[in-house]
PDB file of C-alpha atoms in Angstrom:
ATOM      1  CA  UNK A   1      47.187  46.480 -21.222  1.00  0.00           C
ATOM      2  CA  UNK A   2      44.116  48.723 -21.158  1.00  0.00           C
ATOM      3  CA  UNK A   3      43.879  51.807 -23.373  1.00  0.00           C
ATOM      4  CA  UNK A   4      43.536  54.701 -20.948  1.00  0.00           C
ATOM      5  CA  UNK A   5      42.391  58.058 -22.300  1.00  0.00           C
ATOM      6  CA  UNK A   6      42.588  60.612 -19.484  1.00  0.00           C
ATOM      7  CA  UNK A   7      45.387  62.914 -18.351  1.00  0.00           C
ATOM      8  CA  UNK A   8      46.284  60.241 -15.799  1.00  0.00           C
ATOM      9  CA  UNK A   9      46.664  57.510 -18.441  1.00  0.00           C
ATOM     10  CA  UNK A  10      50.389  57.013 -17.914  1.00  0.00           C
ATOM     11  CA  UNK A  11      49.905  56.638 -14.159  1.00  0.00           C
ATOM     12  CA  UNK A  12      47.128  54.109 -14.609  1.00  0.00           C
ATOM     13  CA  UNK A  13      49.278  52.138 -17.044  1.00  0.00           C
ATOM     14  CA  UNK A  14      52.103  51.936 -14.520  1.00  0.00           C
ATOM     15  CA  UNK A  15      49.704  50.751 -11.826  1.00  0.00           C
ATOM     16  CA  UNK A  16      48.180  48.098 -14.078  1.00  0.00           C
ATOM     17  CA  UNK A  17      51.623  46.889 -15.191  1.00  0.00           C
ATOM     18  CA  UNK A  18      52.675  46.518 -11.563  1.00  0.00           C
ATOM     19  CA  UNK A  19      49.490  44.647 -10.640  1.00  0.00           C
ATOM     20  CA  UNK A  20      49.795  42.285 -13.606  1.00  0.00           C
ATOM     21  CA  UNK A  21      53.453  41.589 -12.861  1.00  0.00           C
ATOM     22  CA  UNK A  22      52.497  40.826  -9.258  1.00  0.00           C
ATOM     23  CA  UNK A  23      49.722  38.480 -10.360  1.00  0.00           C
ATOM     24  CA  UNK A  24      47.145  40.679  -8.604  1.00  0.00           C
ATOM     25  CA  UNK A  25      45.303  42.148 -11.590  1.00  0.00           C
ATOM     26  CA  UNK A  26      41.648  41.215 -11.887  1.00  0.00           C
ATOM     27  CA  UNK A  27      40.208  42.276 -15.268  1.00  0.00           C
ATOM     28  CA  UNK A  28      36.724  42.640 -13.837  1.00  0.00           C
ATOM     29  CA  UNK A  29      37.027  43.973 -10.288  1.00  0.00           C
ATOM     30  CA  UNK A  30      39.968  46.220 -11.174  1.00  0.00           C
ATOM     31  CA  UNK A  31      40.079  46.539 -14.951  1.00  0.00           C
ATOM     32  CA  UNK A  32      36.504  47.641 -15.627  1.00  0.00           C
ATOM     33  CA  UNK A  33      36.295  49.978 -12.637  1.00  0.00           C
ATOM     34  CA  UNK A  34      39.630  51.660 -13.369  1.00  0.00           C
ATOM     35  CA  UNK A  35      38.578  52.134 -17.002  1.00  0.00           C
ATOM     36  CA  UNK A  36      35.352  53.772 -15.813  1.00  0.00           C
ATOM     37  CA  UNK A  37      37.310  56.095 -13.502  1.00  0.00           C
ATOM     38  CA  UNK A  38      39.674  56.937 -16.357  1.00  0.00           C
ATOM     39  CA  UNK A  39      36.733  57.892 -18.582  1.00  0.00           C
ATOM     40  CA  UNK A  40      35.285  60.016 -15.793  1.00  0.00           C
ATOM     41  CA  UNK A  41      38.595  61.866 -15.429  1.00  0.00           C
ATOM     42  CA  UNK A  42      38.670  62.586 -19.160  1.00  0.00           C
ATOM     43  CA  UNK A  43      35.034  63.658 -19.423  1.00  0.00           C
ATOM     44  CA  UNK A  44      34.767  65.730 -16.245  1.00  0.00           C
ATOM     45  CA  UNK A  45      38.228  67.365 -16.415  1.00  0.00           C
ATOM     46  CA  UNK A  46      39.103  67.641 -20.134  1.00  0.00           C
ATOM     47  CA  UNK A  47      41.678  70.395 -19.530  1.00  0.00           C
ATOM     48  CA  UNK A  48      43.582  68.550 -16.800  1.00  0.00           C
ATOM     49  CA  UNK A  49      47.198  67.560 -17.378  1.00  0.00           C
ATOM     50  CA  UNK A  50      47.523  65.019 -14.569  1.00  0.00           C
ATOM     51  CA  UNK A  51      45.571  63.225 -11.869  1.00  0.00           C
ATOM     52  CA  UNK A  52      44.083  65.575  -9.248  1.00  0.00           C
ATOM     53  CA  UNK A  53      42.423  65.287  -5.863  1.00  0.00           C
ATOM     54  CA  UNK A  54      39.261  66.758  -7.330  1.00  0.00           C
ATOM     55  CA  UNK A  55      39.005  63.861  -9.770  1.00  0.00           C
ATOM     56  CA  UNK A  56      39.434  61.322  -6.985  1.00  0.00           C
ATOM     57  CA  UNK A  57      36.962  62.940  -4.605  1.00  0.00           C
ATOM     58  CA  UNK A  58      34.372  63.443  -7.335  1.00  0.00           C
ATOM     59  CA  UNK A  59      34.476  59.849  -8.514  1.00  0.00           C
ATOM     60  CA  UNK A  60      34.687  58.199  -5.101  1.00  0.00           C
ATOM     61  CA  UNK A  61      31.836  60.100  -3.486  1.00  0.00           C
ATOM     62  CA  UNK A  62      28.987  57.698  -2.732  1.00  0.00           C
ATOM     63  CA  UNK A  63      26.093  58.164  -5.115  1.00  0.00           C
ATOM     64  CA  UNK A  64      22.526  58.487  -3.891  1.00  0.00           C
ATOM     65  CA  UNK A  65      21.471  55.605  -6.132  1.00  0.00           C
ATOM     66  CA  UNK A  66      24.088  53.058  -4.998  1.00  0.00           C
ATOM     67  CA  UNK A  67      24.448  50.879  -1.959  1.00  0.00           C
ATOM     68  CA  UNK A  68      27.508  50.988   0.268  1.00  0.00           C
ATOM     69  CA  UNK A  69      28.698  47.606  -1.003  1.00  0.00           C
ATOM     70  CA  UNK A  70      28.468  48.770  -4.629  1.00  0.00           C
ATOM     71  CA  UNK A  71      30.355  51.952  -3.811  1.00  0.00           C
ATOM     72  CA  UNK A  72      33.134  49.982  -2.117  1.00  0.00           C
ATOM     73  CA  UNK A  73      33.450  47.702  -5.140  1.00  0.00           C
ATOM     74  CA  UNK A  74      33.554  50.651  -7.540  1.00  0.00           C
ATOM     75  CA  UNK A  75      36.272  52.635  -5.740  1.00  0.00           C
ATOM     76  CA  UNK A  76      38.461  49.858  -4.300  1.00  0.00           C
ATOM     77  CA  UNK A  77      40.749  49.951  -7.330  1.00  0.00           C
ATOM     78  CA  UNK A  78      41.175  53.716  -6.951  1.00  0.00           C
ATOM     79  CA  UNK A  79      42.229  53.258  -3.336  1.00  0.00           C
ATOM     80  CA  UNK A  80      44.831  50.685  -4.363  1.00  0.00           C
ATOM     81  CA  UNK A  81      46.013  52.789  -7.286  1.00  0.00           C
ATOM     82  CA  UNK A  82      46.550  55.975  -5.253  1.00  0.00           C
ATOM     83  CA  UNK A  83      48.374  54.083  -2.513  1.00  0.00           C
ATOM     84  CA  UNK A  84      50.668  52.557  -5.145  1.00  0.00           C
ATOM     85  CA  UNK A  85      51.332  55.907  -6.830  1.00  0.00           C
ATOM     86  CA  UNK A  86      52.052  57.601  -3.492  1.00  0.00           C
ATOM     87  CA  UNK A  87      54.410  54.832  -2.368  1.00  0.00           C
ATOM     88  CA  UNK A  88      56.406  55.239  -5.606  1.00  0.00           C
ATOM     89  CA  UNK A  89      56.344  59.026  -5.360  1.00  0.00           C
ATOM     90  CA  UNK A  90      54.441  59.351  -8.606  1.00  0.00           C
ATOM     91  CA  UNK A  91      51.902  61.608  -6.911  1.00  0.00           C
ATOM     92  CA  UNK A  92      50.997  62.982  -3.478  1.00  0.00           C
ATOM     93  CA  UNK A  93      47.237  62.578  -3.195  1.00  0.00           C
ATOM     94  CA  UNK A  94      44.870  61.421  -0.487  1.00  0.00           C
ATOM     95  CA  UNK A  95      43.458  57.930  -1.114  1.00  0.00           C
ATOM     96  CA  UNK A  96      39.667  57.783  -0.816  1.00  0.00           C
ATOM     97  CA  UNK A  97      38.224  56.244   2.325  1.00  0.00           C
ATOM     98  CA  UNK A  98      36.069  53.197   1.756  1.00  0.00           C
ATOM     99  CA  UNK A  99      32.591  53.722   3.234  1.00  0.00           C
ATOM    100  CA  UNK A 100      31.800  51.432   6.139  1.00  0.00           C
ATOM    101  CA  UNK A 101      29.073  48.878   5.801  1.00  0.00           C
ATOM    102  CA  UNK A 102      26.487  49.109   8.553  1.00  0.00           C
ATOM    103  CA  UNK A 103      23.917  46.585   9.663  1.00  0.00           C
ATOM    104  CA  UNK A 104      24.906  44.237   6.878  1.00  0.00           C
ATOM    105  CA  UNK A 105      22.270  41.537   6.445  1.00  0.00           C
ATOM    106  CA  UNK A 106      23.713  38.043   6.464  1.00  0.00           C
ATOM    107  CA  UNK A 107      23.032  36.254   3.218  1.00  0.00           C
ATOM    108  CA  UNK A 108      21.524  32.799   3.640  1.00  0.00           C
ATOM    109  CA  UNK A 109      22.446  30.627   0.642  1.00  0.00           C
ATOM    110  CA  UNK A 110      20.078  28.106  -0.855  1.00  0.00           C
ATOM    111  CA  UNK A 111      20.597  24.553   0.347  1.00  0.00           C
ATOM    112  CA  UNK A 112      20.330  22.104  -2.542  1.00  0.00           C
ATOM    113  CA  UNK A 113      18.745  18.702  -2.116  1.00  0.00           C
ATOM    114  CA  UNK A 114      19.963  15.793  -4.222  1.00  0.00           C
ATOM    115  CA  UNK A 115      16.745  15.987  -6.198  1.00  0.00           C
ATOM    116  CA  UNK A 116      17.252  19.671  -6.963  1.00  0.00           C
ATOM    117  CA  UNK A 117      20.816  19.113  -8.120  1.00  0.00           C
ATOM    118  CA  UNK A 118      19.778  16.195 -10.302  1.00  0.00           C
ATOM    119  CA  UNK A 119      17.122  18.384 -11.895  1.00  0.00           C
ATOM    120  CA  UNK A 120      19.565  21.260 -12.438  1.00  0.00           C
ATOM    121  CA  UNK A 121      22.172  19.080 -14.122  1.00  0.00           C
ATOM    122  CA  UNK A 122      19.535  17.221 -16.139  1.00  0.00           C
ATOM    123  CA  UNK A 123      18.359  20.539 -17.561  1.00  0.00           C
ATOM    124  CA  UNK A 124      21.952  21.463 -18.409  1.00  0.00           C
ATOM    125  CA  UNK A 125      22.456  18.140 -20.169  1.00  0.00           C
ATOM    126  CA  UNK A 126      19.209  18.503 -22.107  1.00  0.00           C
ATOM    127  CA  UNK A 127      19.976  21.951 -23.534  1.00  0.00           C
ATOM    128  CA  UNK A 128      19.507  21.843 -27.305  1.00  0.00           C
ATOM    129  CA  UNK A 129      22.050  23.466 -29.579  1.00  0.00           C
ATOM    130  CA  UNK A 130      21.480  25.384 -32.792  1.00  0.00           C
ATOM    131  CA  UNK A 131      24.018  25.727 -35.598  1.00  0.00           C
ATOM    132  CA  UNK A 132      25.832  28.801 -34.333  1.00  0.00           C
ATOM    133  CA  UNK A 133      29.177  28.391 -32.585  1.00  0.00           C
ATOM    134  CA  UNK A 134      27.837  30.204 -29.529  1.00  0.00           C
ATOM    135  CA  UNK A 135      24.952  27.765 -29.201  1.00  0.00           C
ATOM    136  CA  UNK A 136      27.127  24.687 -29.760  1.00  0.00           C
ATOM    137  CA  UNK A 137      29.606  25.898 -27.166  1.00  0.00           C
ATOM    138  CA  UNK A 138      26.799  26.513 -24.715  1.00  0.00           C
ATOM    139  CA  UNK A 139      25.514  22.964 -25.238  1.00  0.00           C
ATOM    140  CA  UNK A 140      28.786  21.353 -24.166  1.00  0.00           C
ATOM    141  CA  UNK A 141      29.769  23.974 -21.570  1.00  0.00           C
ATOM    142  CA  UNK A 142      26.683  24.127 -19.352  1.00  0.00           C
ATOM    143  CA  UNK A 143      26.889  20.507 -18.072  1.00  0.00           C
ATOM    144  CA  UNK A 144      30.575  20.894 -17.202  1.00  0.00           C
ATOM    145  CA  UNK A 145      30.681  24.466 -15.889  1.00  0.00           C
ATOM    146  CA  UNK A 146      28.042  24.135 -13.161  1.00  0.00           C
ATOM    147  CA  UNK A 147      29.189  20.662 -12.140  1.00  0.00           C
ATOM    148  CA  UNK A 148      32.670  22.119 -11.708  1.00  0.00           C
ATOM    149  CA  UNK A 149      31.335  24.795  -9.348  1.00  0.00           C
ATOM    150  CA  UNK A 150      29.519  22.192  -7.267  1.00  0.00           C
ATOM    151  CA  UNK A 151      32.298  19.578  -7.176  1.00  0.00           C
ATOM    152  CA  UNK A 152      35.175  21.951  -6.359  1.00  0.00           C
ATOM    153  CA  UNK A 153      33.665  24.957  -4.571  1.00  0.00           C
ATOM    154  CA  UNK A 154      35.239  27.300  -7.129  1.00  0.00           C
ATOM    155  CA  UNK A 155      33.872  30.804  -7.345  1.00  0.00           C
ATOM    156  CA  UNK A 156      31.941  31.459 -10.581  1.00  0.00           C
ATOM    157  CA  UNK A 157      34.433  34.191 -11.495  1.00  0.00           C
ATOM    158  CA  UNK A 158      37.357  31.794 -11.049  1.00  0.00           C
ATOM    159  CA  UNK A 159      35.733  29.267 -13.373  1.00  0.00           C
ATOM    160  CA  UNK A 160      34.782  31.676 -16.151  1.00  0.00           C
ATOM    161  CA  UNK A 161      38.243  33.328 -16.129  1.00  0.00           C
ATOM    162  CA  UNK A 162      40.058  29.984 -15.972  1.00  0.00           C
ATOM    163  CA  UNK A 163      42.792  29.769 -18.610  1.00  0.00           C
ATOM    164  CA  UNK A 164      43.559  26.559 -20.448  1.00  0.00           C
ATOM    165  CA  UNK A 165      47.216  26.719 -19.426  1.00  0.00           C
ATOM    166  CA  UNK A 166      46.197  26.549 -15.764  1.00  0.00           C
ATOM    167  CA  UNK A 167      44.263  23.283 -16.070  1.00  0.00           C
ATOM    168  CA  UNK A 168      46.386  20.141 -15.728  1.00  0.00           C
ATOM    169  CA  UNK A 169      44.196  17.404 -17.168  1.00  0.00           C
ATOM    170  CA  UNK A 170      46.905  14.794 -16.734  1.00  0.00           C
ATOM    171  CA  UNK A 171      47.072  15.065 -12.954  1.00  0.00           C
ATOM    172  CA  UNK A 172      43.666  16.662 -12.352  1.00  0.00           C
ATOM    173  CA  UNK A 173      44.885  19.907 -10.786  1.00  0.00           C
ATOM    174  CA  UNK A 174      43.570  23.419 -11.410  1.00  0.00           C
ATOM    175  CA  UNK A 175      45.820  26.392 -10.693  1.00  0.00           C
ATOM    176  CA  UNK A 176      43.519  29.302  -9.830  1.00  0.00           C
ATOM    177  CA  UNK A 177      45.209  32.655 -10.351  1.00  0.00           C
ATOM    178  CA  UNK A 178      42.238  35.000 -10.922  1.00  0.00           C
ATOM    179  CA  UNK A 179      40.676  34.918  -7.478  1.00  0.00           C
ATOM    180  CA  UNK A 180      39.077  37.086  -4.815  1.00  0.00           C
ATOM    181  CA  UNK A 181      41.791  38.854  -2.847  1.00  0.00           C
ATOM    182  CA  UNK A 182      44.420  37.708  -5.383  1.00  0.00           C
ATOM    183  CA  UNK A 183      45.029  34.456  -3.482  1.00  0.00           C
ATOM    184  CA  UNK A 184      46.428  31.864  -5.857  1.00  0.00           C
ATOM    185  CA  UNK A 185      45.403  28.354  -4.858  1.00  0.00           C
ATOM    186  CA  UNK A 186      45.066  24.863  -6.251  1.00  0.00           C
ATOM    187  CA  UNK A 187      42.063  22.593  -6.650  1.00  0.00           C
ATOM    188  CA  UNK A 188      42.313  18.823  -7.081  1.00  0.00           C
ATOM    189  CA  UNK A 189      39.561  17.385  -9.258  1.00  0.00           C
ATOM    190  CA  UNK A 190      37.559  14.322  -8.312  1.00  0.00           C
ATOM    191  CA  UNK A 191      38.130  11.456 -10.737  1.00  0.00           C
ATOM    192  CA  UNK A 192      34.628  11.749 -12.203  1.00  0.00           C
ATOM    193  CA  UNK A 193      34.988  15.501 -12.693  1.00  0.00           C
ATOM    194  CA  UNK A 194      38.418  15.047 -14.255  1.00  0.00           C
ATOM    195  CA  UNK A 195      36.974  12.593 -16.787  1.00  0.00           C
ATOM    196  CA  UNK A 196      34.205  15.056 -17.616  1.00  0.00           C
ATOM    197  CA  UNK A 197      36.741  17.881 -18.063  1.00  0.00           C
ATOM    198  CA  UNK A 198      38.845  15.711 -20.379  1.00  0.00           C
ATOM    199  CA  UNK A 199      35.847  14.881 -22.575  1.00  0.00           C
ATOM    200  CA  UNK A 200      34.891  18.551 -22.704  1.00  0.00           C
ATOM    201  CA  UNK A 201      38.440  19.538 -23.630  1.00  0.00           C
ATOM    202  CA  UNK A 202      38.494  17.024 -26.486  1.00  0.00           C
ATOM    203  CA  UNK A 203      35.234  18.354 -27.917  1.00  0.00           C
ATOM    204  CA  UNK A 204      35.931  22.072 -27.559  1.00  0.00           C
ATOM    205  CA  UNK A 205      39.401  21.659 -29.094  1.00  0.00           C
ATOM    206  CA  UNK A 206      38.039  20.389 -32.412  1.00  0.00           C
ATOM    207  CA  UNK A 207      38.595  22.433 -35.563  1.00  0.00           C
ATOM    208  CA  UNK A 208      34.941  23.464 -35.797  1.00  0.00           C
ATOM    209  CA  UNK A 209      34.962  24.727 -32.203  1.00  0.00           C
ATOM    210  CA  UNK A 210      37.873  26.539 -30.485  1.00  0.00           C
ATOM    211  CA  UNK A 211      41.104  24.663 -31.226  1.00  0.00           C
ATOM    212  CA  UNK A 212      43.430  27.444 -30.044  1.00  0.00           C
ATOM    213  CA  UNK A 213      41.388  28.793 -27.157  1.00  0.00           C
ATOM    214  CA  UNK A 214      42.922  30.868 -24.370  1.00  0.00           C
ATOM    215  CA  UNK A 215      40.183  30.252 -21.820  1.00  0.00           C
ATOM    216  CA  UNK A 216      39.117  26.785 -20.744  1.00  0.00           C
ATOM    217  CA  UNK A 217      35.448  27.784 -21.128  1.00  0.00           C
ATOM    218  CA  UNK A 218      35.635  30.120 -24.126  1.00  0.00           C
ATOM    219  CA  UNK A 219      32.965  32.414 -25.489  1.00  0.00           C
ATOM    220  CA  UNK A 220      32.311  32.354 -29.230  1.00  0.00           C
ATOM    221  CA  UNK A 221      34.490  35.447 -29.749  1.00  0.00           C
ATOM    222  CA  UNK A 222      37.482  33.751 -28.105  1.00  0.00           C
ATOM    223  CA  UNK A 223      37.256  35.711 -24.860  1.00  0.00           C
ATOM    224  CA  UNK A 224      35.860  34.636 -21.516  1.00  0.00           C
ATOM    225  CA  UNK A 225      32.220  34.580 -20.493  1.00  0.00           C
ATOM    226  CA  UNK A 226      30.825  37.509 -18.514  1.00  0.00           C
ATOM    227  CA  UNK A 227      28.984  37.407 -15.215  1.00  0.00           C
ATOM    228  CA  UNK A 228      25.640  37.707 -16.968  1.00  0.00           C
ATOM    229  CA  UNK A 229      26.362  34.510 -18.921  1.00  0.00           C
ATOM    230  CA  UNK A 230      26.872  32.613 -15.663  1.00  0.00           C
ATOM    231  CA  UNK A 231      23.850  34.032 -13.852  1.00  0.00           C
ATOM    232  CA  UNK A 232      21.566  34.113 -16.898  1.00  0.00           C
ATOM    233  CA  UNK A 233      22.122  30.495 -17.880  1.00  0.00           C
ATOM    234  CA  UNK A 234      21.786  29.346 -14.295  1.00  0.00           C
ATOM    235  CA  UNK A 235      18.455  31.151 -14.086  1.00  0.00           C
ATOM    236  CA  UNK A 236      17.302  29.383 -17.254  1.00  0.00           C
ATOM    237  CA  UNK A 237      18.350  25.971 -15.924  1.00  0.00           C
ATOM    238  CA  UNK A 238      17.070  26.441 -12.369  1.00  0.00           C
ATOM    239  CA  UNK A 239      13.384  25.874 -11.569  1.00  0.00           C
ATOM    240  CA  UNK A 240      12.837  28.762  -9.151  1.00  0.00           C
ATOM    241  CA  UNK A 241       9.057  28.332  -9.129  1.00  0.00           C
ATOM    242  CA  UNK A 242       9.493  24.831  -7.788  1.00  0.00           C
ATOM    243  CA  UNK A 243      12.574  25.125  -5.603  1.00  0.00           C
ATOM    244  CA  UNK A 244      12.819  28.783  -4.624  1.00  0.00           C
ATOM    245  CA  UNK A 245      15.503  31.380  -5.279  1.00  0.00           C
ATOM    246  CA  UNK A 246      19.134  30.366  -5.859  1.00  0.00           C
ATOM    247  CA  UNK A 247      22.252  31.779  -7.528  1.00  0.00           C
ATOM    248  CA  UNK A 248      25.379  30.108  -8.982  1.00  0.00           C
ATOM    249  CA  UNK A 249      27.466  31.088  -5.939  1.00  0.00           C
ATOM    250  CA  UNK A 250      25.217  28.885  -3.802  1.00  0.00           C
ATOM    251  CA  UNK A 251      26.875  25.846  -5.389  1.00  0.00           C
ATOM    252  CA  UNK A 252      30.084  26.908  -3.648  1.00  0.00           C
ATOM    253  CA  UNK A 253      28.246  27.082  -0.331  1.00  0.00           C
ATOM    254  CA  UNK A 254      26.793  23.633  -0.963  1.00  0.00           C
ATOM    255  CA  UNK A 255      30.250  22.199  -1.636  1.00  0.00           C
ATOM    256  CA  UNK A 256      31.533  23.516   1.688  1.00  0.00           C
ATOM    257  CA  UNK A 257      28.589  22.455   3.833  1.00  0.00           C
ATOM    258  CA  UNK A 258      28.423  18.958   2.322  1.00  0.00           C
ATOM    259  CA  UNK A 259      32.093  18.445   3.121  1.00  0.00           C
ATOM    260  CA  UNK A 260      31.550  19.614   6.683  1.00  0.00           C
ATOM    261  CA  UNK A 261      28.551  17.308   7.061  1.00  0.00           C
ATOM    262  CA  UNK A 262      30.738  14.309   6.233  1.00  0.00           C
ATOM    263  CA  UNK A 263      33.143  15.050   9.054  1.00  0.00           C
ATOM    264  CA  UNK A 264      30.827  14.635  11.998  1.00  0.00           C
ATOM    265  CA  UNK A 265      32.430  12.128  14.366  1.00  0.00           C
ATOM    266  CA  UNK A 266      36.011  12.645  13.230  1.00  0.00           C
ATOM    267  CA  UNK A 267      37.034  14.415  16.434  1.00  0.00           C
ATOM    268  CA  UNK A 268      40.462  16.040  16.269  1.00  0.00           C
ATOM    269  CA  UNK A 269      40.824  14.960  12.628  1.00  0.00           C
ATOM    270  CA  UNK A 270      38.339  17.685  11.779  1.00  0.00           C
ATOM    271  CA  UNK A 271      41.017  20.371  12.144  1.00  0.00           C
ATOM    272  CA  UNK A 272      43.285  19.016   9.403  1.00  0.00           C
ATOM    273  CA  UNK A 273      40.394  18.558   7.005  1.00  0.00           C
ATOM    274  CA  UNK A 274      39.110  22.022   7.795  1.00  0.00           C
ATOM    275  CA  UNK A 275      42.462  23.617   6.927  1.00  0.00           C
ATOM    276  CA  UNK A 276      42.585  21.665   3.651  1.00  0.00           C
ATOM    277  CA  UNK A 277      39.072  22.830   2.785  1.00  0.00           C
ATOM    278  CA  UNK A 278      40.027  26.428   3.491  1.00  0.00           C
ATOM    279  CA  UNK A 279      43.086  26.247   1.244  1.00  0.00           C
ATOM    280  CA  UNK A 280      41.195  24.529  -1.565  1.00  0.00           C
ATOM    281  CA  UNK A 281      38.481  27.193  -1.516  1.00  0.00           C
ATOM    282  CA  UNK A 282      41.046  29.986  -1.708  1.00  0.00           C
ATOM    283  CA  UNK A 283      40.246  31.642   1.599  1.00  0.00           C
ATOM    284  CA  UNK A 284      42.859  34.117   2.783  1.00  0.00           C
ATOM    285  CA  UNK A 285      42.038  33.356   6.414  1.00  0.00           C
ATOM    286  CA  UNK A 286      40.609  30.356   8.209  1.00  0.00           C
ATOM    287  CA  UNK A 287      38.001  32.632   9.767  1.00  0.00           C
ATOM    288  CA  UNK A 288      36.337  32.928   6.353  1.00  0.00           C
ATOM    289  CA  UNK A 289      35.845  29.172   6.151  1.00  0.00           C
ATOM    290  CA  UNK A 290      34.332  29.127   9.626  1.00  0.00           C
ATOM    291  CA  UNK A 291      31.355  30.962   8.165  1.00  0.00           C
ATOM    292  CA  UNK A 292      30.168  27.728   6.534  1.00  0.00           C
ATOM    293  CA  UNK A 293      30.415  25.981   9.847  1.00  0.00           C
ATOM    294  CA  UNK A 294      27.353  27.999  10.958  1.00  0.00           C
ATOM    295  CA  UNK A 295      25.258  26.948   7.938  1.00  0.00           C
ATOM    296  CA  UNK A 296      25.205  23.248   8.802  1.00  0.00           C
ATOM    297  CA  UNK A 297      22.399  22.505  11.287  1.00  0.00           C
ATOM    298  CA  UNK A 298      23.755  21.483  14.699  1.00  0.00           C
ATOM    299  CA  UNK A 299      27.281  21.019  13.327  1.00  0.00           C
ATOM    300  CA  UNK A 300      28.742  23.889  15.348  1.00  0.00           C
ATOM    301  CA  UNK A 301      27.779  22.276  18.654  1.00  0.00           C
ATOM    302  CA  UNK A 302      28.905  18.836  17.502  1.00  0.00           C
ATOM    303  CA  UNK A 303      32.310  20.027  16.324  1.00  0.00           C
ATOM    304  CA  UNK A 304      32.987  22.088  19.421  1.00  0.00           C
ATOM    305  CA  UNK A 305      32.171  19.108  21.623  1.00  0.00           C
ATOM    306  CA  UNK A 306      34.430  16.794  19.596  1.00  0.00           C
ATOM    307  CA  UNK A 307      37.409  19.079  19.159  1.00  0.00           C
ATOM    308  CA  UNK A 308      37.063  20.893  22.508  1.00  0.00           C
ATOM    309  CA  UNK A 309      39.443  23.843  22.548  1.00  0.00           C
ATOM    310  CA  UNK A 310      41.657  22.763  19.662  1.00  0.00           C
ATOM    311  CA  UNK A 311      39.407  24.191  16.933  1.00  0.00           C
ATOM    312  CA  UNK A 312      39.294  27.698  18.349  1.00  0.00           C
ATOM    313  CA  UNK A 313      43.051  27.564  18.871  1.00  0.00           C
ATOM    314  CA  UNK A 314      43.472  27.697  15.090  1.00  0.00           C
ATOM    315  CA  UNK A 315      40.241  29.466  14.113  1.00  0.00           C
ATOM    316  CA  UNK A 316      39.306  32.576  16.120  1.00  0.00           C
ATOM    317  CA  UNK A 317      35.879  34.173  16.210  1.00  0.00           C
ATOM    318  CA  UNK A 318      34.622  35.529  12.902  1.00  0.00           C
ATOM    319  CA  UNK A 319      32.100  37.892  11.400  1.00  0.00           C
ATOM    320  CA  UNK A 320      29.987  35.296   9.648  1.00  0.00           C
ATOM    321  CA  UNK A 321      28.793  37.759   7.053  1.00  0.00           C
ATOM    322  CA  UNK A 322      32.235  38.091   5.478  1.00  0.00           C
ATOM    323  CA  UNK A 323      32.246  35.117   3.113  1.00  0.00           C
ATOM    324  CA  UNK A 324      28.662  35.673   2.063  1.00  0.00           C
ATOM    325  CA  UNK A 325      29.440  38.786   0.037  1.00  0.00           C
TER     326      UNK A 325
END
């Protein structure tokens, strides 16, 4: 439970307790932003005795220096919190209105060639460790972490927040609880990835590493890695001068499009595989998965011709920018 410091601390604690009990609490998207709002309430209204509309409006007003997307991310937890408090009659305040995104530019992910992936993973494998625990952990984590993203389509946040208790190395199943939109889902590991995960688990569990770790990919302090660890190490391992710009999330895109590429010619069987892909990737709606279907050259026309009307019967039209956030 977070240590809140403002006049609204007790209300925030009740909201967090409810979200954790419901399995909906995300320590980054919700935890850090609610803590920042709590600090703002304390600093800007030191004499207040409870949460006020002035606090909400002041914090949720879009700043001149931030983009609409950043503003939405920052205040989403406040929207959810106020709605919860109102529904339980703990306050009667107006929830902030999320600003609408206009003319959102569709993100085009990097498409990895086999050569590029080989080079990326070779660089991960070749990372040299120093004596510190942090460096030794990094040496054994990099080859496994980024291969996991590519082989399963997991979001980077899901992988870095993955708890040891949610990884079944006997049956090769990952139970993902910390996910976008709070959608719990399961991922089945390929046999080669499962073997790699088992070897990693054996090494990181040694006495000189992290024998009692909470997170499957632990940081040296026992906590989980931050976003900067994921993006920073990827930047170090990726040859952008040679291959162009790419980010860790692009490995998820690559997983989806490579699966779709393999299904050309399956006809009606495409639908069942498509639903399985959507569930495995943790999409709340099938429309989100349809976004990838536009990234594979010519696949849209091929699939529509093979499945005729059956595909659109289960997957309606979609805003293809949604999954690319």
